[in-house]
Amino acid sequence: MGKQVKLLGISASPRKGSNSMILLTKALDSAAKVSGVVTEVLDLHKKSYKHCIGCSACNRRREKCILKGDDFEEFFEKWVSADGIIISTPIYHMSVPSNLKAALDRLGNSVISMYPEEPRRLIKVGGAITQGMNRFGGQEFAMQFIINSFLLMDCIPVAGDMPISYIGAGGSTYGDPKAGAISSNENAILSAENIGQRVAELSKIIVTGKEHLRDELPKEYYLDIQKHFISKEE
Ligand SMILES: Cc1cc2nc3c(=O)[nH]c(=O)nc-3n(C[C@H](O)[C@H](O)[C@H](O)COP(=O)(O)O)c2cc1C
């Protein structure tokens, strides 16, 4: 029996029963069919993240972001603990909602500041799901933003299987603003399932490969996440 593979699905919509959550659930159900994969959901509905104030305290002190009083700690811990991450987001203003952007800004600077070794070797696997109300409403821009975020964080973004998914999954509700409207878009659901499967498979390949190569790869690949990122302040 191989090592367990942990996938985190982040639904970035602020609303309940969101289209983002519907597609994320499809992706994670599909991912869970890959043996050894366990999934967890982080629903950003009702979560709030203060925005980075550029104080650089994380960088100076080599610590996690010092802002308190919101849900960032949970976001940070779940993100660093996962082997694979799927971000499912609605399109806001042809991009991602500000809450997700705020969390990622602080995550990035926190992880980079706290990382004990150079070079960084996080190598998580990432997948992007984006959907909006309109065709050409910004889905590909948001996908690209999420992919850039993964790259910046030393994660490996997966493409789906063409033509179902190109560089990510998702689609449009074709003008319907309601939560739940994406359920009638079969292609969006198929593409989300496809991204879920690809993230799960590649995460498993990486987790298993790292286990087998323990004596050969540099030690940076085997960082004790709990020790360095989570229990640091306890
Ligand atoms: C503030 C705001 C900005 C939006 N901007 C866009 C946009 O630029 N392009 C688009 O296609 N849809 C846009 N939408 C529509 C949502 O992306 C769409 O309704 C989506 O299905 C919502 O997903 P959710 O249920 O996961 O929140 C916007 C909605 C809001 C509330």
PDB file of C-alpha atoms and ligand atoms in Angstrom:
ATOM      1  CA  MET A   1       0.000   0.000   0.000  1.00  0.00           C
ATOM      2  CA  GLY A   2       1.528   3.327  -1.079  1.00  0.00           C
ATOM      3  CA  LYS A   3       1.603   6.584   0.809  1.00  0.00           C
ATOM      4  CA  GLN A   4      -1.694   8.448   1.113  1.00  0.00           C
ATOM      5  CA  VAL A   5      -2.097  11.323  -1.347  1.00  0.00           C
ATOM      6  CA  LYS A   6      -3.850  14.428   0.015  1.00  0.00           C
ATOM      7  CA  LEU A   7      -5.808  16.628  -2.355  1.00  0.00           C
ATOM      8  CA  LEU A   8      -7.185  19.971  -1.269  1.00  0.00           C
ATOM      9  CA  GLY A   9     -10.029  21.527  -3.217  1.00  0.00           C
ATOM     10  CA  ILE A  10     -10.540  25.262  -2.745  1.00  0.00           C
ATOM     11  CA  SER A  11     -13.860  26.777  -3.786  1.00  0.00           C
ATOM     12  CA  ALA A  12     -13.261  30.503  -4.097  1.00  0.00           C
ATOM     13  CA  SER A  13     -16.859  31.700  -4.351  1.00  0.00           C
ATOM     14  CA  PRO A  14     -18.221  33.852  -1.537  1.00  0.00           C
ATOM     15  CA  ARG A  15     -21.719  32.463  -2.042  1.00  0.00           C
ATOM     16  CA  LYS A  16     -23.390  29.359  -0.674  1.00  0.00           C
ATOM     17  CA  GLY A  17     -24.121  26.425  -2.982  1.00  0.00           C
ATOM     18  CA  SER A  18     -21.933  28.072  -5.585  1.00  0.00           C
ATOM     19  CA  ASN A  19     -21.211  27.009  -9.138  1.00  0.00           C
ATOM     20  CA  SER A  20     -17.565  26.874  -8.130  1.00  0.00           C
ATOM     21  CA  MET A  21     -18.396  24.351  -5.413  1.00  0.00           C
ATOM     22  CA  ILE A  22     -20.501  22.284  -7.808  1.00  0.00           C
ATOM     23  CA  LEU A  23     -17.581  21.910 -10.233  1.00  0.00           C
ATOM     24  CA  LEU A  24     -15.089  21.378  -7.419  1.00  0.00           C
ATOM     25  CA  THR A  25     -17.231  18.555  -6.010  1.00  0.00           C
ATOM     26  CA  LYS A  26     -17.276  16.887  -9.436  1.00  0.00           C
ATOM     27  CA  ALA A  27     -13.502  17.229  -9.679  1.00  0.00           C
ATOM     28  CA  LEU A  28     -12.886  15.828  -6.200  1.00  0.00           C
ATOM     29  CA  ASP A  29     -15.338  12.932  -6.688  1.00  0.00           C
ATOM     30  CA  SER A  30     -13.412  12.027  -9.809  1.00  0.00           C
ATOM     31  CA  ALA A  31     -10.062  12.427  -8.010  1.00  0.00           C
ATOM     32  CA  ALA A  32     -11.193  10.171  -5.168  1.00  0.00           C
ATOM     33  CA  LYS A  33     -11.572   7.282  -7.631  1.00  0.00           C
ATOM     34  CA  VAL A  34      -7.772   7.126  -7.859  1.00  0.00           C
ATOM     35  CA  SER A  35      -6.695   4.675  -5.168  1.00  0.00           C
ATOM     36  CA  GLY A  36      -4.859   6.127  -2.195  1.00  0.00           C
ATOM     37  CA  VAL A  37      -6.209   9.633  -2.813  1.00  0.00           C
ATOM     38  CA  VAL A  38      -8.101  11.423  -0.042  1.00  0.00           C
ATOM     39  CA  THR A  39      -9.799  14.739  -0.635  1.00  0.00           C
ATOM     40  CA  GLU A  40     -10.643  17.736   1.510  1.00  0.00           C
ATOM     41  CA  VAL A  41     -12.660  20.846   0.726  1.00  0.00           C
ATOM     42  CA  LEU A  42     -11.999  24.414   1.752  1.00  0.00           C
ATOM     43  CA  ASP A  43     -15.072  26.493   0.939  1.00  0.00           C
ATOM     44  CA  LEU A  44     -14.280  30.200   0.978  1.00  0.00           C
ATOM     45  CA  HIS A  45     -17.971  31.028   1.469  1.00  0.00           C
ATOM     46  CA  LYS A  46     -18.025  33.021   4.737  1.00  0.00           C
ATOM     47  CA  LYS A  47     -14.213  32.974   5.006  1.00  0.00           C
ATOM     48  CA  SER A  48     -12.408  36.254   5.043  1.00  0.00           C
ATOM     49  CA  TYR A  49      -8.808  37.178   4.367  1.00  0.00           C
ATOM     50  CA  LYS A  50      -7.340  40.568   5.057  1.00  0.00           C
ATOM     51  CA  HIS A  51      -5.190  41.838   2.243  1.00  0.00           C
ATOM     52  CA  CYS A  52      -1.411  42.014   2.430  1.00  0.00           C
ATOM     53  CA  ILE A  53      -0.317  45.429   3.711  1.00  0.00           C
ATOM     54  CA  GLY A  54       3.222  45.117   2.390  1.00  0.00           C
ATOM     55  CA  CYS A  55       4.805  45.436   5.845  1.00  0.00           C
ATOM     56  CA  SER A  56       7.426  42.785   4.981  1.00  0.00           C
ATOM     57  CA  ALA A  57       7.378  41.472   8.571  1.00  0.00           C
ATOM     58  CA  CYS A  58       7.145  37.901   7.206  1.00  0.00           C
ATOM     59  CA  ASN A  59      10.260  38.497   5.177  1.00  0.00           C
ATOM     60  CA  ARG A  60      12.258  40.233   7.918  1.00  0.00           C
ATOM     61  CA  ARG A  61      11.370  37.710  10.608  1.00  0.00           C
ATOM     62  CA  ARG A  62      11.193  34.683   8.290  1.00  0.00           C
ATOM     63  CA  GLU A  63       7.722  34.028   9.680  1.00  0.00           C
ATOM     64  CA  LYS A  64       4.169  33.494   8.605  1.00  0.00           C
ATOM     65  CA  CYS A  65       2.080  36.609   7.867  1.00  0.00           C
ATOM     66  CA  ILE A  66       1.578  38.544  11.109  1.00  0.00           C
ATOM     67  CA  LEU A  67      -1.962  39.764  10.323  1.00  0.00           C
ATOM     68  CA  LYS A  68      -4.464  38.117  12.680  1.00  0.00           C
ATOM     69  CA  GLY A  69      -8.217  37.969  13.174  1.00  0.00           C
ATOM     70  CA  ASP A  70      -9.275  36.237   9.989  1.00  0.00           C
ATOM     71  CA  ASP A  71      -9.221  32.774   8.389  1.00  0.00           C
ATOM     72  CA  PHE A  72      -5.744  32.891   6.884  1.00  0.00           C
ATOM     73  CA  GLU A  73      -4.141  30.433   9.308  1.00  0.00           C
ATOM     74  CA  GLU A  74      -6.506  27.681   8.181  1.00  0.00           C
ATOM     75  CA  PHE A  75      -5.922  28.509   4.501  1.00  0.00           C
ATOM     76  CA  PHE A  76      -2.170  28.401   5.026  1.00  0.00           C
ATOM     77  CA  GLU A  77      -2.140  25.093   6.937  1.00  0.00           C
ATOM     78  CA  LYS A  78      -4.408  23.290   4.513  1.00  0.00           C
ATOM     79  CA  TRP A  79      -2.457  24.567   1.515  1.00  0.00           C
ATOM     80  CA  VAL A  80       0.990  23.591   2.797  1.00  0.00           C
ATOM     81  CA  SER A  81      -0.209  20.151   3.943  1.00  0.00           C
ATOM     82  CA  ALA A  82      -1.682  19.077   0.598  1.00  0.00           C
ATOM     83  CA  ASP A  83       0.042  17.072  -2.139  1.00  0.00           C
ATOM     84  CA  GLY A  84      -2.298  18.396  -4.806  1.00  0.00           C
ATOM     85  CA  ILE A  85      -4.540  21.467  -4.956  1.00  0.00           C
ATOM     86  CA  ILE A  86      -7.530  22.259  -7.149  1.00  0.00           C
ATOM     87  CA  ILE A  87      -8.736  25.847  -7.156  1.00  0.00           C
ATOM     88  CA  SER A  88     -12.262  26.362  -8.438  1.00  0.00           C
ATOM     89  CA  THR A  89     -13.207  29.998  -8.860  1.00  0.00           C
ATOM     90  CA  PRO A  90     -15.959  32.210 -10.217  1.00  0.00           C
ATOM     91  CA  ILE A  91     -14.868  34.981 -12.553  1.00  0.00           C
ATOM     92  CA  TYR A  92     -14.997  38.407 -10.941  1.00  0.00           C
ATOM     93  CA  HIS A  93     -14.051  41.375 -13.100  1.00  0.00           C
ATOM     94  CA  MET A  94     -12.372  38.997 -15.581  1.00  0.00           C
ATOM     95  CA  SER A  95     -10.204  37.599 -12.805  1.00  0.00           C
ATOM     96  CA  VAL A  96     -10.523  35.863  -9.429  1.00  0.00           C
ATOM     97  CA  PRO A  97     -12.473  37.244  -6.434  1.00  0.00           C
ATOM     98  CA  SER A  98     -10.434  39.516  -4.170  1.00  0.00           C
ATOM     99  CA  ASN A  99     -10.726  37.161  -1.190  1.00  0.00           C
ATOM    100  CA  LEU A 100      -8.795  34.429  -3.006  1.00  0.00           C
ATOM    101  CA  LYS A 101      -6.217  36.921  -4.270  1.00  0.00           C
ATOM    102  CA  ALA A 102      -5.700  38.238  -0.722  1.00  0.00           C
ATOM    103  CA  ALA A 103      -5.159  34.722   0.640  1.00  0.00           C
ATOM    104  CA  LEU A 104      -2.719  33.818  -2.138  1.00  0.00           C
ATOM    105  CA  ASP A 105      -0.714  37.053  -1.758  1.00  0.00           C
ATOM    106  CA  ARG A 106      -0.169  36.309   1.924  1.00  0.00           C
ATOM    107  CA  LEU A 107       0.377  32.586   1.371  1.00  0.00           C
ATOM    108  CA  GLY A 108       3.094  33.242  -1.184  1.00  0.00           C
ATOM    109  CA  ASN A 109       5.096  35.686   0.910  1.00  0.00           C
ATOM    110  CA  SER A 110       4.645  33.588   4.061  1.00  0.00           C
ATOM    111  CA  VAL A 111       5.852  30.341   2.478  1.00  0.00           C
ATOM    112  CA  ILE A 112       8.752  32.015   0.681  1.00  0.00           C
ATOM    113  CA  SER A 113       9.808  33.804   3.888  1.00  0.00           C
ATOM    114  CA  MET A 114       9.565  30.708   6.051  1.00  0.00           C
ATOM    115  CA  TYR A 115      11.134  28.203   3.721  1.00  0.00           C
ATOM    116  CA  PRO A 116      14.256  26.916   5.421  1.00  0.00           C
ATOM    117  CA  GLU A 117      16.163  25.620   2.419  1.00  0.00           C
ATOM    118  CA  GLU A 118      17.250  27.009  -0.914  1.00  0.00           C
ATOM    119  CA  PRO A 119      16.145  26.062  -3.463  1.00  0.00           C
ATOM    120  CA  ARG A 120      12.488  25.490  -2.620  1.00  0.00           C
ATOM    121  CA  ARG A 121      11.053  22.120  -3.530  1.00  0.00           C
ATOM    122  CA  LEU A 122       7.320  22.191  -2.820  1.00  0.00           C
ATOM    123  CA  ILE A 123       6.266  20.371  -6.016  1.00  0.00           C
ATOM    124  CA  LYS A 124       2.578  20.083  -5.296  1.00  0.00           C
ATOM    125  CA  VAL A 125       0.296  19.454  -8.240  1.00  0.00           C
ATOM    126  CA  GLY A 126      -2.273  22.076  -9.196  1.00  0.00           C
ATOM    127  CA  GLY A 127      -5.425  22.257 -11.272  1.00  0.00           C
ATOM    128  CA  ALA A 128      -7.592  25.249 -12.202  1.00  0.00           C
ATOM    129  CA  ILE A 129     -11.356  25.381 -12.642  1.00  0.00           C
ATOM    130  CA  THR A 130     -12.950  28.684 -13.640  1.00  0.00           C
ATOM    131  CA  GLN A 131     -16.488  29.557 -14.612  1.00  0.00           C
ATOM    132  CA  GLY A 132     -18.334  32.793 -15.275  1.00  0.00           C
ATOM    133  CA  MET A 133     -21.677  34.044 -16.456  1.00  0.00           C
ATOM    134  CA  ASN A 134     -20.520  34.953 -19.935  1.00  0.00           C
ATOM    135  CA  ARG A 135     -18.622  33.345 -22.771  1.00  0.00           C
ATOM    136  CA  PHE A 136     -15.178  34.909 -23.039  1.00  0.00           C
ATOM    137  CA  GLY A 137     -15.911  36.478 -19.647  1.00  0.00           C
ATOM    138  CA  GLY A 138     -12.374  36.040 -18.394  1.00  0.00           C
ATOM    139  CA  GLN A 139     -12.208  32.290 -17.736  1.00  0.00           C
ATOM    140  CA  GLU A 140      -8.837  31.868 -19.427  1.00  0.00           C
ATOM    141  CA  PHE A 141      -7.339  34.910 -17.695  1.00  0.00           C
ATOM    142  CA  ALA A 142      -8.372  33.532 -14.297  1.00  0.00           C
ATOM    143  CA  MET A 143      -7.046  30.095 -15.259  1.00  0.00           C
ATOM    144  CA  GLN A 144      -3.752  31.680 -16.203  1.00  0.00           C
ATOM    145  CA  PHE A 145      -3.625  33.570 -12.909  1.00  0.00           C
ATOM    146  CA  ILE A 146      -4.127  30.318 -10.969  1.00  0.00           C
ATOM    147  CA  ILE A 147      -1.510  28.533 -13.065  1.00  0.00           C
ATOM    148  CA  ASN A 148       0.939  31.396 -12.454  1.00  0.00           C
ATOM    149  CA  SER A 149       0.248  31.137  -8.737  1.00  0.00           C
ATOM    150  CA  PHE A 150       1.048  27.417  -8.845  1.00  0.00           C
ATOM    151  CA  LEU A 151       4.254  28.036 -10.788  1.00  0.00           C
ATOM    152  CA  LEU A 152       5.325  30.771  -8.401  1.00  0.00           C
ATOM    153  CA  MET A 153       4.819  28.358  -5.511  1.00  0.00           C
ATOM    154  CA  ASP A 154       6.928  25.640  -7.153  1.00  0.00           C
ATOM    155  CA  CYS A 155       3.835  23.570  -7.966  1.00  0.00           C
ATOM    156  CA  ILE A 156       3.141  21.746 -11.195  1.00  0.00           C
ATOM    157  CA  PRO A 157      -0.053  22.710 -13.020  1.00  0.00           C
ATOM    158  CA  VAL A 158      -1.814  19.986 -14.980  1.00  0.00           C
ATOM    159  CA  ALA A 159      -3.547  20.398 -18.273  1.00  0.00           C
ATOM    160  CA  GLY A 160      -6.660  18.357 -18.867  1.00  0.00           C
ATOM    161  CA  ASP A 161      -7.163  15.985 -21.748  1.00  0.00           C
ATOM    162  CA  MET A 162      -7.935  17.939 -24.880  1.00  0.00           C
ATOM    163  CA  PRO A 163     -10.547  18.708 -26.095  1.00  0.00           C
ATOM    164  CA  ILE A 164     -12.451  18.390 -22.790  1.00  0.00           C
ATOM    165  CA  SER A 165     -10.030  20.597 -20.900  1.00  0.00           C
ATOM    166  CA  TYR A 166      -7.152  22.609 -22.252  1.00  0.00           C
ATOM    167  CA  ILE A 167      -5.153  24.337 -19.534  1.00  0.00           C
ATOM    168  CA  GLY A 168      -7.936  23.999 -16.998  1.00  0.00           C
ATOM    169  CA  ALA A 169     -11.614  23.260 -16.652  1.00  0.00           C
ATOM    170  CA  GLY A 170     -14.827  25.229 -16.484  1.00  0.00           C
ATOM    171  CA  GLY A 171     -17.085  27.195 -18.713  1.00  0.00           C
ATOM    172  CA  SER A 172     -20.029  29.506 -18.681  1.00  0.00           C
ATOM    173  CA  THR A 173     -23.557  29.641 -17.271  1.00  0.00           C
ATOM    174  CA  TYR A 174     -24.563  31.436 -20.494  1.00  0.00           C
ATOM    175  CA  GLY A 175     -26.022  34.502 -18.846  1.00  0.00           C
ATOM    176  CA  ASP A 176     -27.693  32.768 -15.909  1.00  0.00           C
ATOM    177  CA  PRO A 177     -26.519  34.482 -12.690  1.00  0.00           C
ATOM    178  CA  LYS A 178     -27.956  31.917 -10.279  1.00  0.00           C
ATOM    179  CA  ALA A 179     -25.957  29.656  -7.988  1.00  0.00           C
ATOM    180  CA  GLY A 180     -26.422  26.176  -9.415  1.00  0.00           C
ATOM    181  CA  ALA A 181     -26.744  27.283 -13.028  1.00  0.00           C
ATOM    182  CA  ILE A 182     -23.516  25.528 -14.042  1.00  0.00           C
ATOM    183  CA  SER A 183     -25.174  22.155 -13.363  1.00  0.00           C
ATOM    184  CA  SER A 184     -26.755  22.217 -16.809  1.00  0.00           C
ATOM    185  CA  ASN A 185     -23.408  22.751 -18.541  1.00  0.00           C
ATOM    186  CA  GLU A 186     -22.343  19.176 -19.244  1.00  0.00           C
ATOM    187  CA  ASN A 187     -19.033  20.167 -20.780  1.00  0.00           C
ATOM    188  CA  ALA A 188     -18.044  22.171 -17.713  1.00  0.00           C
ATOM    189  CA  ILE A 189     -18.797  19.161 -15.518  1.00  0.00           C
ATOM    190  CA  LEU A 190     -16.873  16.785 -17.772  1.00  0.00           C
ATOM    191  CA  SER A 191     -13.875  19.090 -17.826  1.00  0.00           C
ATOM    192  CA  ALA A 192     -13.916  19.482 -14.033  1.00  0.00           C
ATOM    193  CA  GLU A 193     -13.998  15.702 -13.621  1.00  0.00           C
ATOM    194  CA  ASN A 194     -11.109  15.435 -16.028  1.00  0.00           C
ATOM    195  CA  ILE A 195      -8.977  17.971 -14.148  1.00  0.00           C
ATOM    196  CA  GLY A 196      -9.751  16.186 -10.876  1.00  0.00           C
ATOM    197  CA  GLN A 197      -8.562  12.895 -12.314  1.00  0.00           C
ATOM    198  CA  ARG A 198      -5.363  14.425 -13.744  1.00  0.00           C
ATOM    199  CA  VAL A 199      -4.450  16.215 -10.513  1.00  0.00           C
ATOM    200  CA  ALA A 200      -5.024  13.003  -8.541  1.00  0.00           C
ATOM    201  CA  GLU A 201      -2.982  10.858 -10.920  1.00  0.00           C
ATOM    202  CA  LEU A 202      -0.039  13.217 -11.140  1.00  0.00           C
ATOM    203  CA  SER A 203      -0.044  13.843  -7.377  1.00  0.00           C
ATOM    204  CA  LYS A 204       0.117  10.096  -6.855  1.00  0.00           C
ATOM    205  CA  ILE A 205       2.978   9.757  -9.320  1.00  0.00           C
ATOM    206  CA  ILE A 206       4.935  12.480  -7.502  1.00  0.00           C
ATOM    207  CA  VAL A 207       4.231  11.236  -3.978  1.00  0.00           C
ATOM    208  CA  THR A 208       5.115   7.661  -4.962  1.00  0.00           C
ATOM    209  CA  GLY A 209       8.165   8.759  -6.945  1.00  0.00           C
ATOM    210  CA  LYS A 210       9.503  10.783  -4.022  1.00  0.00           C
ATOM    211  CA  GLU A 211       9.129   7.784  -1.730  1.00  0.00           C
ATOM    212  CA  HIS A 212      11.104   5.604  -4.134  1.00  0.00           C
ATOM    213  CA  LEU A 213      13.832   8.188  -4.687  1.00  0.00           C
ATOM    214  CA  ARG A 214      14.435   9.095  -1.055  1.00  0.00           C
ATOM    215  CA  ASP A 215      18.101   8.120  -1.230  1.00  0.00           C
ATOM    216  CA  GLU A 216      18.735   9.954  -4.491  1.00  0.00           C
ATOM    217  CA  LEU A 217      16.940  13.307  -4.409  1.00  0.00           C
ATOM    218  CA  PRO A 218      18.210  16.389  -2.535  1.00  0.00           C
ATOM    219  CA  LYS A 219      16.881  16.733   1.026  1.00  0.00           C
ATOM    220  CA  GLU A 220      14.824  19.821   0.092  1.00  0.00           C
ATOM    221  CA  TYR A 221      12.222  17.464  -1.361  1.00  0.00           C
ATOM    222  CA  TYR A 222      11.608  15.931   2.064  1.00  0.00           C
ATOM    223  CA  LEU A 223      10.808  18.943   4.167  1.00  0.00           C
ATOM    224  CA  ASP A 224       8.932  18.201   7.410  1.00  0.00           C
ATOM    225  CA  ILE A 225       5.907  20.385   6.747  1.00  0.00           C
ATOM    226  CA  GLN A 226       4.495  20.064  10.258  1.00  0.00           C
ATOM    227  CA  LYS A 227       7.767  21.117  11.827  1.00  0.00           C
ATOM    228  CA  HIS A 228       8.612  23.999   9.543  1.00  0.00           C
ATOM    229  CA  PHE A 229       5.283  25.505   8.690  1.00  0.00           C
ATOM    230  CA  ILE A 230       2.600  24.436  11.117  1.00  0.00           C
ATOM    231  CA  SER A 231       3.852  23.875  14.643  1.00  0.00           C
ATOM    232  CA  LYS A 232       6.462  26.634  14.398  1.00  0.00           C
ATOM    233  CA  GLU A 233       4.602  29.034  16.675  1.00  0.00           C
ATOM    234  CA  GLU A 234       3.324  26.456  19.186  1.00  0.00           C
TER     235      GLU A 234
HETATM  236  C1  LIG B   1     -18.558  41.117  -8.708  1.00  0.00           C
HETATM  237  C2  LIG B   1     -18.837  40.151  -9.833  1.00  0.00           C
HETATM  238  C3  LIG B   1     -18.088  40.249 -10.987  1.00  0.00           C
HETATM  239  C4  LIG B   1     -18.316  39.339 -12.051  1.00  0.00           C
HETATM  240  N1  LIG B   1     -17.548  39.453 -13.170  1.00  0.00           N
HETATM  241  C5  LIG B   1     -17.730  38.565 -14.168  1.00  0.00           C
HETATM  242  C6  LIG B   1     -16.905  38.626 -15.337  1.00  0.00           C
HETATM  243  O1  LIG B   1     -16.009  39.470 -15.470  1.00  0.00           O
HETATM  244  N2  LIG B   1     -17.112  37.699 -16.298  1.00  0.00           N
HETATM  245  C7  LIG B   1     -18.093  36.730 -16.198  1.00  0.00           C
HETATM  246  O2  LIG B   1     -18.241  35.905 -17.102  1.00  0.00           O
HETATM  247  N3  LIG B   1     -18.905  36.660 -15.098  1.00  0.00           N
HETATM  248  C8  LIG B   1     -18.728  37.536 -14.087  1.00  0.00           C
HETATM  249  N4  LIG B   1     -19.503  37.458 -12.962  1.00  0.00           N
HETATM  250  C9  LIG B   1     -20.516  36.387 -12.864  1.00  0.00           C
HETATM  251  C10 LIG B   1     -20.023  35.166 -12.080  1.00  0.00           C
HETATM  252  O3  LIG B   1     -18.717  34.764 -12.457  1.00  0.00           O
HETATM  253  C11 LIG B   1     -20.949  33.972 -12.354  1.00  0.00           C
HETATM  254  O4  LIG B   1     -22.258  34.290 -11.915  1.00  0.00           O
HETATM  255  C12 LIG B   1     -20.470  32.703 -11.699  1.00  0.00           C
HETATM  256  O5  LIG B   1     -21.253  31.624 -12.181  1.00  0.00           O
HETATM  257  C13 LIG B   1     -20.558  32.759 -10.191  1.00  0.00           C
HETATM  258  O6  LIG B   1     -20.035  31.569  -9.670  1.00  0.00           O
HETATM  259  P1  LIG B   1     -20.269  31.124  -8.164  1.00  0.00           P
HETATM  260  O7  LIG B   1     -21.689  30.583  -8.073  1.00  0.00           O
HETATM  261  O8  LIG B   1     -19.274  30.061  -7.962  1.00  0.00           O
HETATM  262  O9  LIG B   1     -20.058  32.299  -7.299  1.00  0.00           O
HETATM  263  C14 LIG B   1     -19.313  38.337 -11.918  1.00  0.00           C
HETATM  264  C15 LIG B   1     -20.077  38.267 -10.738  1.00  0.00           C
HETATM  265  C16 LIG B   1     -19.839  39.165  -9.712  1.00  0.00           C
HETATM  266  C17 LIG B   1     -20.666  39.054  -8.436  1.00  0.00           C
END
